[in-house]
GROMACS .gro file of C-alpha atoms in nm:
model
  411
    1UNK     CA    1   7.240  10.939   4.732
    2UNK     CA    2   7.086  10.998   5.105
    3UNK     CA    3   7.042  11.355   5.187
    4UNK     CA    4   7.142  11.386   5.533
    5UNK     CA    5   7.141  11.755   5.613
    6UNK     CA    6   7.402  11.964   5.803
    7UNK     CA    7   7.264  11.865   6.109
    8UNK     CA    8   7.513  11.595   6.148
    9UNK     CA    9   7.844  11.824   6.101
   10UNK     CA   10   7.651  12.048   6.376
   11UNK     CA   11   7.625  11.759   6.618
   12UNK     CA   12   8.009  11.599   6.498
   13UNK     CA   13   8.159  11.980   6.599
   14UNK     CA   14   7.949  11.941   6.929
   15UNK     CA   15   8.088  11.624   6.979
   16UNK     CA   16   8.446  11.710   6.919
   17UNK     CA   17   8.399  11.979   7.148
   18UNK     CA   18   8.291  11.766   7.441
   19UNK     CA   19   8.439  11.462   7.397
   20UNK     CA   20   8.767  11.552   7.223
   21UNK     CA   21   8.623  11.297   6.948
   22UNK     CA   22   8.727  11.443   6.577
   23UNK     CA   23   8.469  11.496   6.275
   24UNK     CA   24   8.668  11.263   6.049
   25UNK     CA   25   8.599  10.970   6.291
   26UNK     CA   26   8.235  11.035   6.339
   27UNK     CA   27   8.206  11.024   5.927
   28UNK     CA   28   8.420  10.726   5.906
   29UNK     CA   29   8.181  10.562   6.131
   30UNK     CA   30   7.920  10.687   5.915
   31UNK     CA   31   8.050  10.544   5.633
   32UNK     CA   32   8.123  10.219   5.772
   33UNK     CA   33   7.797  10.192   5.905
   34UNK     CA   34   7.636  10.284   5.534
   35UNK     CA   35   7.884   9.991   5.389
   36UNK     CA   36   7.770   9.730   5.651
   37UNK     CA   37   7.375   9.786   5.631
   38UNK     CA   38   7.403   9.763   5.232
   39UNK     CA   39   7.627   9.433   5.318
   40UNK     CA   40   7.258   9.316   5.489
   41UNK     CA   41   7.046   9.431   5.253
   42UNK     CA   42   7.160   9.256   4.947
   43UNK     CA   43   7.272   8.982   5.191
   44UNK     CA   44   7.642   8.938   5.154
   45UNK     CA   45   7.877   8.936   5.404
   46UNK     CA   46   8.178   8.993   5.195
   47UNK     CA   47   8.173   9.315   4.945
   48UNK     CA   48   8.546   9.400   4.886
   49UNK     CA   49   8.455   9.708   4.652
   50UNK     CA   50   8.205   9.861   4.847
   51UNK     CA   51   8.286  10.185   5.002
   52UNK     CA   52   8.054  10.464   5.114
   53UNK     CA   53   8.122  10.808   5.017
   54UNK     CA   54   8.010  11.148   5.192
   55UNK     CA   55   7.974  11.499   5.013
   56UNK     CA   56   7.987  11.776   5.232
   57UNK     CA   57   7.953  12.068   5.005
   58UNK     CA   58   7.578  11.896   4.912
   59UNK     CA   59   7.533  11.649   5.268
   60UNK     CA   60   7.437  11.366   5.072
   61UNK     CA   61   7.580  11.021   5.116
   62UNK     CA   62   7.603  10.737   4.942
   63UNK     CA   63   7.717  10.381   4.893
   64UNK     CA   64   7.969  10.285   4.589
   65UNK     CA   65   8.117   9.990   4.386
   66UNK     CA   66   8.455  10.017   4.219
   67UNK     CA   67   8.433   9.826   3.897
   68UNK     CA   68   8.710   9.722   3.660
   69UNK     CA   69   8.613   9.849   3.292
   70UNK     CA   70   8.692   9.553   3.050
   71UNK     CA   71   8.568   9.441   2.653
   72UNK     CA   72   8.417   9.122   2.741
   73UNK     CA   73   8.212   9.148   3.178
   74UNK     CA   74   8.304   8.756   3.312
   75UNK     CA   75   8.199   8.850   3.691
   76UNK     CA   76   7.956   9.181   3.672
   77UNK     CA   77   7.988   9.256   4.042
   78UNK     CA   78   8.367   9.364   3.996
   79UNK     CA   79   8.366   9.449   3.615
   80UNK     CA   80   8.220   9.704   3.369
   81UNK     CA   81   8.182   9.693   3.005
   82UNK     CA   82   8.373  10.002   2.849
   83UNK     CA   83   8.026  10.113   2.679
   84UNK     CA   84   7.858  10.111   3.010
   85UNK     CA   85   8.134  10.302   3.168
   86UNK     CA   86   8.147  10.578   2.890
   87UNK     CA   87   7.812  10.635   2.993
   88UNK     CA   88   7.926  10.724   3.331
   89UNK     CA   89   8.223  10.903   3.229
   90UNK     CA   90   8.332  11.013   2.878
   91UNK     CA   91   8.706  11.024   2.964
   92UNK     CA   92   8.715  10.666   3.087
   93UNK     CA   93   8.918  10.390   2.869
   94UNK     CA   94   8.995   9.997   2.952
   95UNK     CA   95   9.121   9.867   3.280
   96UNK     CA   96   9.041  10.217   3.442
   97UNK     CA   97   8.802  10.201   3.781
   98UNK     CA   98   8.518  10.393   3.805
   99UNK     CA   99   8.270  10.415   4.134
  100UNK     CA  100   7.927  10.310   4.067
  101UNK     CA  101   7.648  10.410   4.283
  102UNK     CA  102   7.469  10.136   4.411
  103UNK     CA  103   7.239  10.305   4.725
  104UNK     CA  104   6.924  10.103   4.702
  105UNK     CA  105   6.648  10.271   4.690
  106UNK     CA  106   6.444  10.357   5.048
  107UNK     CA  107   6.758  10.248   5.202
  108UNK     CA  108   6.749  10.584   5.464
  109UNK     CA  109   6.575  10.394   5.769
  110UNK     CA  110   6.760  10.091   5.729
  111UNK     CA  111   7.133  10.278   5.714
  112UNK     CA  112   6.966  10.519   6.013
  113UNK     CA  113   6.898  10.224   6.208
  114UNK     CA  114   7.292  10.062   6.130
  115UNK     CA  115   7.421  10.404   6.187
  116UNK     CA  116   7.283  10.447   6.493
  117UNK     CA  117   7.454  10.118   6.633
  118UNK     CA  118   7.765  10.165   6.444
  119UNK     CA  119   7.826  10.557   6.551
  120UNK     CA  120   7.752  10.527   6.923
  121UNK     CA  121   8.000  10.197   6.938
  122UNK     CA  122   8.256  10.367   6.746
  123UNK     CA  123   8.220  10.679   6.989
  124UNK     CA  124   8.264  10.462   7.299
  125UNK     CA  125   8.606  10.301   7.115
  126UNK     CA  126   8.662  10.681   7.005
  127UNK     CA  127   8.617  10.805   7.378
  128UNK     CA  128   8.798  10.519   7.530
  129UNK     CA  129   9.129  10.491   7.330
  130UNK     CA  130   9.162  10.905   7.419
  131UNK     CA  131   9.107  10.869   7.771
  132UNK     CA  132   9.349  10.578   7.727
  133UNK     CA  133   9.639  10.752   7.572
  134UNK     CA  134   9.546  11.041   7.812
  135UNK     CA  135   9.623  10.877   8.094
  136UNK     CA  136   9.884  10.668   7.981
  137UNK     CA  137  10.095  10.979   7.954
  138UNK     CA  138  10.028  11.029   8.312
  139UNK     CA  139  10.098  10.687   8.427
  140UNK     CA  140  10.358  10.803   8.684
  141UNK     CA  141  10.298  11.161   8.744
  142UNK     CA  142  10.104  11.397   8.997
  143UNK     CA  143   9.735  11.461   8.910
  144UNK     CA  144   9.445  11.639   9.114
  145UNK     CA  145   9.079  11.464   9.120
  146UNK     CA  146   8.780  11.521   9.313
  147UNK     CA  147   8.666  11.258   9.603
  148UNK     CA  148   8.362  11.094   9.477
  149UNK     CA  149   8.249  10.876   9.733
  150UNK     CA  150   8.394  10.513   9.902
  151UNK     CA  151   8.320  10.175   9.743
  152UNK     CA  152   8.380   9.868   9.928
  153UNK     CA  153   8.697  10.016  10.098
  154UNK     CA  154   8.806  10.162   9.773
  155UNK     CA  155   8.809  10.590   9.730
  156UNK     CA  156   8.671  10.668   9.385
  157UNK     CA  157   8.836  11.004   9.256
  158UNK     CA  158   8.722  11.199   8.980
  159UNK     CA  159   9.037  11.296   8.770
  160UNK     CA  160   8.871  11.473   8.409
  161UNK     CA  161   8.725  11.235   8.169
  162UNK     CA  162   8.664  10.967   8.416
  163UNK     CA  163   8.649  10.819   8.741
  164UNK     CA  164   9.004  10.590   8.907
  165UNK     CA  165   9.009  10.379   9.204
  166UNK     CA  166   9.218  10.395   9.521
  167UNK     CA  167   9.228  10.066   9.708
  168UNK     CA  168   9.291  10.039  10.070
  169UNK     CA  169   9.683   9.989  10.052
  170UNK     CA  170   9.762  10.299   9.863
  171UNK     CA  171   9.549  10.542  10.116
  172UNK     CA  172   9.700  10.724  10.433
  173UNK     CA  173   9.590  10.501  10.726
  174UNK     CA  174   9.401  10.669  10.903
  175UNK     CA  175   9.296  10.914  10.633
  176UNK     CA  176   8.898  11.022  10.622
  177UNK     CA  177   8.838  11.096  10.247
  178UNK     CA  178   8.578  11.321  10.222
  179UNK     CA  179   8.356  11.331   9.917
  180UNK     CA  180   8.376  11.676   9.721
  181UNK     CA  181   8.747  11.681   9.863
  182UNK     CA  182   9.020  11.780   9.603
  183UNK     CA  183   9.329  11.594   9.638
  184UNK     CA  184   9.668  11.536   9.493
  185UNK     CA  185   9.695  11.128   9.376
  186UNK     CA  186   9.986  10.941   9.188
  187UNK     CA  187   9.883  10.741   8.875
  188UNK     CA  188  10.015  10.410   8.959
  189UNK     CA  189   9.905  10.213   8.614
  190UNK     CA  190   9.604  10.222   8.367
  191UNK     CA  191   9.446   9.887   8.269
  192UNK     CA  192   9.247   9.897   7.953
  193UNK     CA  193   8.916   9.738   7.993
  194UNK     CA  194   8.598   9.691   7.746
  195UNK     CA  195   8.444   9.950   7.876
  196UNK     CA  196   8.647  10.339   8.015
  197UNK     CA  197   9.012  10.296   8.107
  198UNK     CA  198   9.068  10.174   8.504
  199UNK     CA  199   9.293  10.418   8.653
  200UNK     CA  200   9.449  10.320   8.940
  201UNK     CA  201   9.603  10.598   9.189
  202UNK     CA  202   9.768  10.596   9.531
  203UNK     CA  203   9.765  10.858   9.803
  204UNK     CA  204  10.045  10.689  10.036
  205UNK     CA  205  10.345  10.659   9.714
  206UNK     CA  206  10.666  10.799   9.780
  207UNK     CA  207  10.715  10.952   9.437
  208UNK     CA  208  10.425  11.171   9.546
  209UNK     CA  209  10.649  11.305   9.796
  210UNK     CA  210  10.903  11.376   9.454
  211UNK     CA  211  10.650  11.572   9.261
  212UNK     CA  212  10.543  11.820   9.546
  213UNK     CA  213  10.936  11.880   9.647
  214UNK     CA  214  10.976  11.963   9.247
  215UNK     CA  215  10.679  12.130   9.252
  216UNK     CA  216  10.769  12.353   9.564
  217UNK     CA  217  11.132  12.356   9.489
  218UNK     CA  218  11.290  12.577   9.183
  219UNK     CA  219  11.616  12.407   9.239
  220UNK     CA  220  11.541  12.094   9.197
  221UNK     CA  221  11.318  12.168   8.879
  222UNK     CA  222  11.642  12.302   8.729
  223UNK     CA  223  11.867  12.052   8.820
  224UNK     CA  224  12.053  12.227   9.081
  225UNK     CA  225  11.938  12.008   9.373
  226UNK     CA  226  11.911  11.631   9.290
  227UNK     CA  227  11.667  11.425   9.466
  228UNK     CA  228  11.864  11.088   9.578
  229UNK     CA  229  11.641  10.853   9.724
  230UNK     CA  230  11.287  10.835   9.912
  231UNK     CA  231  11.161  10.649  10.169
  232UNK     CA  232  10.842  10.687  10.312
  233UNK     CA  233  10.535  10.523  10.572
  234UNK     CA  234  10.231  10.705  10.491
  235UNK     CA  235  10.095  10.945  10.727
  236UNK     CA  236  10.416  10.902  10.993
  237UNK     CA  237  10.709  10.981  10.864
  238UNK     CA  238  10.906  11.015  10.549
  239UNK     CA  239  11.328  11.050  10.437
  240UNK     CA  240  11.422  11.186  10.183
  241UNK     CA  241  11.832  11.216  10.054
  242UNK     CA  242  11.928  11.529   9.872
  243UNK     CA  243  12.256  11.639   9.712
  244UNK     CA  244  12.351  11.953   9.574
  245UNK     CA  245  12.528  11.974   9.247
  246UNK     CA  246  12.625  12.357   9.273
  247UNK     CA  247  12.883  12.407   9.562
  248UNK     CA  248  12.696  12.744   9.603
  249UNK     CA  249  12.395  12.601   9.656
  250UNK     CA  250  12.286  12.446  10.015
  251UNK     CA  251  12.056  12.140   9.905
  252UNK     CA  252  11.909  12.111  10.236
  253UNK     CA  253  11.810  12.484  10.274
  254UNK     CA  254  11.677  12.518   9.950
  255UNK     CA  255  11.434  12.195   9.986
  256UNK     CA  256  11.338  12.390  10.375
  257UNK     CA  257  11.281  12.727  10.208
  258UNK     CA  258  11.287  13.091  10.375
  259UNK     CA  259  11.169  13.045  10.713
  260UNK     CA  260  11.054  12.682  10.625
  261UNK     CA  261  10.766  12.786  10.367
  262UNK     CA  262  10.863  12.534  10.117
  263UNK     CA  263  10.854  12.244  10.356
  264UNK     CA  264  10.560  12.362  10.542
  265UNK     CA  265  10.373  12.372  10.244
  266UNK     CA  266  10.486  12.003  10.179
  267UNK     CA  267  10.362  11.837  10.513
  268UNK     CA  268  10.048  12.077  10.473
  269UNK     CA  269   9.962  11.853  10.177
  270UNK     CA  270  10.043  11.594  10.346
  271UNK     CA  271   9.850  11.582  10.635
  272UNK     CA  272  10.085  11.723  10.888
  273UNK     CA  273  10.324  11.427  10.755
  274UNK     CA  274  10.677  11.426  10.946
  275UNK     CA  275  10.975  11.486  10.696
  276UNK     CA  276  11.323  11.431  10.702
  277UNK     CA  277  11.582  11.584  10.464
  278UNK     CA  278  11.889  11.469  10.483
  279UNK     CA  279  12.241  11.553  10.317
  280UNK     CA  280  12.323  11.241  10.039
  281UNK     CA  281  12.695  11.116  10.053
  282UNK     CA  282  12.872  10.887   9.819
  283UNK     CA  283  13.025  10.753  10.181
  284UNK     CA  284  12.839  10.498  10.303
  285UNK     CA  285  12.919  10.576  10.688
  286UNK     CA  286  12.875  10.919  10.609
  287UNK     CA  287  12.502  10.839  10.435
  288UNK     CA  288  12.399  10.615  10.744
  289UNK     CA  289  12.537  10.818  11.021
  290UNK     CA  290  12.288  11.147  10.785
  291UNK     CA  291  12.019  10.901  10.688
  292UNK     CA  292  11.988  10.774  11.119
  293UNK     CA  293  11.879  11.156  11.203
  294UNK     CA  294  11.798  11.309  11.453
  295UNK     CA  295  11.987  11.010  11.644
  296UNK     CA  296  12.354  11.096  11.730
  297UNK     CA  297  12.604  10.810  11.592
  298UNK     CA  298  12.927  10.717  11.786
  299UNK     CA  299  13.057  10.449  11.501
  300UNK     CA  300  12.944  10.275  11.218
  301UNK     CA  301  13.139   9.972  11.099
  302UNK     CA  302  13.095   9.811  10.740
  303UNK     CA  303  13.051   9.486  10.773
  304UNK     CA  304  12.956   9.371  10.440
  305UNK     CA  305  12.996   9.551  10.093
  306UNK     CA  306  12.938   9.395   9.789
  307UNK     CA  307  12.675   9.314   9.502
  308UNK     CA  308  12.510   9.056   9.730
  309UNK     CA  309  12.464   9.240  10.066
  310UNK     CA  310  12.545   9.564  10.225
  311UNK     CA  311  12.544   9.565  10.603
  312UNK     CA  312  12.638   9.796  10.891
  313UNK     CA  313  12.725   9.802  11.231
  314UNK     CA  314  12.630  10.080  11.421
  315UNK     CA  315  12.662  10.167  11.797
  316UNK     CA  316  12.496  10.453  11.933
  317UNK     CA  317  12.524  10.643  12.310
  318UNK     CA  318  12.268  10.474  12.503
  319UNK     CA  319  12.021  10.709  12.567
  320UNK     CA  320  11.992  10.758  12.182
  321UNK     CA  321  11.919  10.427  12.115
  322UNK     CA  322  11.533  10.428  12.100
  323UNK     CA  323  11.570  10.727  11.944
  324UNK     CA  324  11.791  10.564  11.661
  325UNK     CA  325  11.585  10.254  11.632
  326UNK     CA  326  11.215  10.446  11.670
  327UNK     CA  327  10.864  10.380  11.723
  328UNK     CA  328  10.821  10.035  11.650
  329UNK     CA  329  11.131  10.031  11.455
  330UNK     CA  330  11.002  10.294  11.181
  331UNK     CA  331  11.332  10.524  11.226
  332UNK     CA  332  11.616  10.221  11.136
  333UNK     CA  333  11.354  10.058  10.867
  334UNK     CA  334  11.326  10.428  10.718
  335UNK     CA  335  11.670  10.445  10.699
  336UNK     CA  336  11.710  10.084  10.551
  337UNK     CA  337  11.510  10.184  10.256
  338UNK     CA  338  11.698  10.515  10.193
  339UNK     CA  339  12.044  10.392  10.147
  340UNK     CA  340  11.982  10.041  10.042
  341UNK     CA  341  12.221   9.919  10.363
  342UNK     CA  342  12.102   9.663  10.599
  343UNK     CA  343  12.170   9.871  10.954
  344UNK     CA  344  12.224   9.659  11.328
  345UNK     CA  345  12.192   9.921  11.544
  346UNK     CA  346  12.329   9.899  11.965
  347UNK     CA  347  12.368  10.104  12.222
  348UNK     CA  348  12.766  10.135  12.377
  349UNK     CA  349  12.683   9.889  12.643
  350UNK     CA  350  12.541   9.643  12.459
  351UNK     CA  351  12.823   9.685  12.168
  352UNK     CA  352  13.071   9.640  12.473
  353UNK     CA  353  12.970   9.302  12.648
  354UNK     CA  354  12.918   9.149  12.300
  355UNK     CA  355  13.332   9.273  12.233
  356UNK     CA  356  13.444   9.135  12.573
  357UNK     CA  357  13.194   8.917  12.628
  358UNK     CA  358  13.383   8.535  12.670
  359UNK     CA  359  13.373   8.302  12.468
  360UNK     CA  360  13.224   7.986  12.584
  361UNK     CA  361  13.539   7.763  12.579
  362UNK     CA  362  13.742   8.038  12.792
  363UNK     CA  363  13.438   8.057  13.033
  364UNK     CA  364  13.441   7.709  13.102
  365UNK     CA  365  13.835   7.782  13.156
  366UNK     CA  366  13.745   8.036  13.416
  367UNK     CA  367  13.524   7.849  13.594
  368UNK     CA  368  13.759   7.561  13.625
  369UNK     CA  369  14.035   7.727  13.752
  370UNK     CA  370  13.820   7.806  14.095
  371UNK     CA  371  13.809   7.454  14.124
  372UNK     CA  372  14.124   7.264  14.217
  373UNK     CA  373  13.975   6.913  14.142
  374UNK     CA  374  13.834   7.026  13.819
  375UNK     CA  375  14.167   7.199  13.741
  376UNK     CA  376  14.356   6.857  13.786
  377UNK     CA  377  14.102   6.689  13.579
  378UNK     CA  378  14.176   6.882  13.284
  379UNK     CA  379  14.566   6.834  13.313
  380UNK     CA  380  14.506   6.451  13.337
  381UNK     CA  381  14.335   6.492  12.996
  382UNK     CA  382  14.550   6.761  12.849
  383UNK     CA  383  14.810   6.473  12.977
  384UNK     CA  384  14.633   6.174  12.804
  385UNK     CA  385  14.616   6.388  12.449
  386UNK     CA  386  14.988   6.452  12.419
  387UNK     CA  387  14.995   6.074  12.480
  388UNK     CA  388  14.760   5.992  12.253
  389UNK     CA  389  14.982   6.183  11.966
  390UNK     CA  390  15.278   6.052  12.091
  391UNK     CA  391  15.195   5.693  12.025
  392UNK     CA  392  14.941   5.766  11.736
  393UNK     CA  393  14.679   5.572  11.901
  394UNK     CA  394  14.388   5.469  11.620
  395UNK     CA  395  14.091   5.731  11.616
  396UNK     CA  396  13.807   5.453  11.710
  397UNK     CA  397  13.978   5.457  12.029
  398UNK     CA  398  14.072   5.796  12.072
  399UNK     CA  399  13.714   5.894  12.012
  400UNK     CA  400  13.593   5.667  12.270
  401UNK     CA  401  13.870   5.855  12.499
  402UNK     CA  402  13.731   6.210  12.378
  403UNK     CA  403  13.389   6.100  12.524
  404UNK     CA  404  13.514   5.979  12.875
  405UNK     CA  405  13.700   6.273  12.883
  406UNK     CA  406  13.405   6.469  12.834
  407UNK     CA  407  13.155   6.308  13.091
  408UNK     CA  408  13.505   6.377  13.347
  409UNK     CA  409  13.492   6.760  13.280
  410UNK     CA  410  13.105   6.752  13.306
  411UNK     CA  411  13.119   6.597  13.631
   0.00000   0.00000   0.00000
């Protein structure tokens, strides 16, 4: 046996206090460090009753064989004579196991050396696989880090036990992220890797804009006010549907707060962040007309409403139109995402020439009738098609006829 002192439980309670690593894996790395440096010492690769044991009460350790007792030994690295075992132990009989000790002697620096090795890798798998199953819990939740510094593009965020990445496409354009800056970040996914866990978070989600409402909001941590749908551009503007599910209970107000503290502690976080709460509706004119605020609505029409495609038509005064549509769109494509309807938006006047506006064949009417030759052109051929079906002329001529008739009304 090895005497190894109670150093080592000192440093595995250390450990476990730092890293969250337990004592039973740091001794089961022990041991299977013990077990492969005997493997290399008597030059085998494959020992299948070889096992390493640890006392604690004395803090010695050693390495063990389990042998088979038997009358006559055929293979002496798996079996035991019964004489030899009683030797060991008085109580034994046939086909009992007993452990024999088998720790060569000056074997401390060479198992030192394998422990060494074997302990810090184990550690690092230790370490990893709980920052792993840390974060994995996460994966889709609120968490606050520490601004670290930018890497190629890329904010690096301190979050606990290590460091997670923000690309480009999930920060606030615009955004200067200040190292030694706390801030609130969504765990988007957690890749394992060889080495720590890569964390990936976003700044610019909209379930980030979920978590602070619920966070802010009693209701809607109990249940009473249900969050519908989200959409959101970071750092302009983001919608957000609410319904209440207590007639008692205004949704909207609760989500604003006395005075608007809730809601102003929102868009605080968020960088001064335009919101929009808006009342949810199972009606889907009602829900566009709610989800197309501030704009005011004069008619929506359902054009399309099925599994495959849901679109509107909606017609607005026409001073609200840009309003209704927004910068650059950002108002109508807000609203898109929110209810999951595609929205054609037009002011009255334009909604009225394309309901009266002609068509084509009845403006070429029009325009014929101010001309008398033109008019009597197009009885001569209105004359020649009753003939035509009259006599059931073939269609290789009648085509032919179409097409003179056609170059006559041009002209």
């Amino acid at each position: 046996m090895i005497k190894i002192g109670k150093e080592l439980f000192e440093a595995c309670e250390e450990l476990e206090k730092e890293k969250g690593i337990t004592k039973e894996v740091i001794i089961a790395s022990l041991c299977d460090a013990l077990v492969t440096a005997y493997k290399k010492h008597i030059k085998q690769k494959d020992v299948p009753n070889a096992e390493a044991i640890l006392d604690e009460q004395s803090g010695e350790i050693g390495v063990f064989r389990t042998k088979l007792v038997v009358n006559d030994v055929q293979d002496p690295d798996l079996e035991i004579s019964l004489e030899d075992a009683k030797e060991i132990d008085d109580e034994v009989e046939l086909e009992d196991e007993v452990k024999i000790e088998v720790t060569p002697e000056n074997f401390g620096r060479i198992a030192a050396q394998s422990a060494k090795q074997v302990i810090t890798q184990r550690i690092r798998e230790a370490e990893r696989n709980l920052v792993l199953n840390e974060f994995l819990e996460k994966k889709g939740t609120l968490i606050t880090g520490i601004i670290q510094r930018m890497e190629h593009r890329n904010v690096i965020v301190n979050i606990g036990k290590t460091d997670a990445i923000m690309p480009p496409k999930e920060q606030i354009p615009g955004e200067y992220y200040k190292p030694g800056t706390r801030i609130r970040v969504f765990v988007l996914n957690v890749k394992e890797t060889s080495r720590l866990p890569q964390v990936i978070v976003s700044h610019a989600h909209a379930e980030i804009v979920r978590e602070l409402f619920e966070l802010e909001v009693p209701e809607i941590e109990d249940g009473i006010v249900e969050i519908k749908s989200i959409s959101r551009e970071a750092g302009y503007r983001t919608k957000i549907a609410v319904t209440s599910n207590d007639p008692e209970v205004d949704a909207i107000g609760a989500c604003v707060g006395p005075r608007g503290s809730r809601i102003q502690t929102i868009i605080g976080e968020l960088k001064n962040e335009k919101i929009d709460i808006i009342k949810y509706s199972d009606n889907p004119v009602e829900y566009i007309v709610n989800s197309l605020s501030p704009a005011r609505i004069v008619s929506v029409d359902i054009l399309a409403d099925d599994e495959y495609s849901k679109e509107a038509f909606v017609i607005v005064p026409d001073d609200q139109l840009s309003l209704a549509i927004g910068r650059d769109g950002q108002n109508v494509r807000l609203a898109h995402k929110l209810t999951g309807w595609k929205i054609d938006i037009k002011s009255e006047t334009q909604a009225a020439k394309m309901e009266y506006a002609p068509q084509p064949s009845q403006q070429k009417e029009e325009v014929n009738e101010n001309d008398d030759e033109q008019e009597e052109v197009i009885d001569e051929i209105a004359e020649e098609i009753r003939e035509e079906e009259e006599y059931a002329v073939d269609e290789e001529d009648l085509e032919q006829e179409e097409t003179q008739e056609e170059e006559t009304v041009e002209e």
